[in-house]
Amino acid sequence: LIDHRLAREQSVAAAVADGARTTDEILDSAYEKDISAVRDLARATVVAHLEQLAVEGRVEWDGETANQQ
C-alpha cells in the first residue's frame, strides 16, 4: 500500500514536471488506466498528493494550479 502511494505521488510530481498544471491535467497524466468510474476519488487523491508535495517544497500548489518548484 505504501509503495503504491509513493508511486502515485511520483506520478503526480512527474506530471507537474512535464507541464500539467490543473488537477484534471495532472489526473490525465498521472493515471494510465481508465478511471472514469472513480474520477472524483482519484481527483481527491491527486489534490492530497499535491498538498503533500507543496508542504515538502517540491511543487507550488495554490488549490487550483500546480507549478514545479
Short mmCIF file of C-alpha atoms in Angstrom, two decimals:
data_model
loop_
_atom_site.label_atom_id
_atom_site.label_comp_id
_atom_site.label_asym_id
_atom_site.label_seq_id
_atom_site.Cartn_x
_atom_site.Cartn_y
_atom_site.Cartn_z
CA LEU A 1 0.00 0.00 0.00
CA ILE A 2 2.80 2.41 0.88
CA ASP A 3 4.67 1.54 -2.31
CA HIS A 4 1.52 2.26 -4.33
CA ARG A 5 1.06 5.62 -2.61
CA LEU A 6 4.68 6.58 -3.23
CA ALA A 7 4.43 5.52 -6.87
CA ARG A 8 1.29 7.63 -7.32
CA GLU A 9 2.98 10.59 -5.64
CA GLN A 10 5.89 10.22 -8.06
CA SER A 11 3.45 10.09 -10.99
CA VAL A 12 1.81 13.31 -9.79
CA ALA A 13 5.18 15.03 -9.38
CA ALA A 14 6.26 13.84 -12.83
CA ALA A 15 3.03 15.13 -14.38
CA VAL A 16 3.71 18.58 -12.93
CA ALA A 17 7.33 18.43 -14.09
CA ASP A 18 6.08 17.56 -17.58
CA GLY A 19 3.86 20.65 -17.67
CA ALA A 20 0.48 19.53 -16.30
CA ARG A 21 -0.93 22.38 -14.21
CA THR A 22 -4.60 21.83 -13.40
CA THR A 23 -5.98 18.95 -11.37
CA ASP A 24 -7.60 17.45 -14.46
CA GLU A 25 -4.38 17.72 -16.50
CA ILE A 26 -2.42 16.07 -13.70
CA LEU A 27 -5.09 13.38 -13.33
CA ASP A 28 -4.97 12.58 -17.04
CA SER A 29 -1.19 12.39 -16.98
CA ALA A 30 -0.71 10.52 -13.70
CA TYR A 31 -3.26 7.75 -14.30
CA GLU A 32 -2.62 5.39 -17.20
CA LYS A 33 -5.84 3.38 -16.89
CA ASP A 34 -9.47 4.37 -17.35
CA ILE A 35 -10.61 5.99 -14.12
CA SER A 36 -13.96 7.31 -15.27
CA ALA A 37 -15.82 5.29 -12.63
CA VAL A 38 -13.67 6.67 -9.80
CA ARG A 39 -12.58 10.04 -11.21
CA ASP A 40 -13.82 12.06 -8.21
CA LEU A 41 -11.92 9.82 -5.80
CA ALA A 42 -8.81 9.98 -8.00
CA ARG A 43 -9.09 13.78 -8.15
CA ALA A 44 -9.21 13.96 -4.34
CA THR A 45 -6.15 11.70 -4.18
CA VAL A 46 -4.25 13.93 -6.63
CA VAL A 47 -5.13 17.01 -4.57
CA ALA A 48 -3.86 15.27 -1.42
CA HIS A 49 -0.60 14.42 -3.18
CA LEU A 50 -0.23 17.98 -4.44
CA GLU A 51 -0.78 19.32 -0.92
CA GLN A 52 1.89 16.96 0.44
CA LEU A 53 4.32 17.83 -2.37
CA ALA A 54 3.75 21.53 -1.64
CA VAL A 55 4.47 21.03 2.07
CA GLU A 56 7.71 19.28 1.10
CA GLY A 57 8.59 22.18 -1.22
CA ARG A 58 8.59 20.01 -4.34
CA VAL A 59 5.74 21.85 -6.12
CA GLU A 60 3.84 25.09 -5.77
CA TRP A 61 0.11 24.45 -5.33
CA ASP A 62 -2.48 27.17 -4.79
CA GLY A 63 -5.52 24.87 -4.74
CA GLU A 64 -6.14 25.38 -8.45
CA THR A 65 -2.82 25.31 -10.27
CA ALA A 66 0.44 23.44 -9.72
CA ASN A 67 3.91 24.51 -10.79
CA GLN A 68 7.24 22.83 -10.41
CA GLN A 69 9.32 24.33 -7.64
#
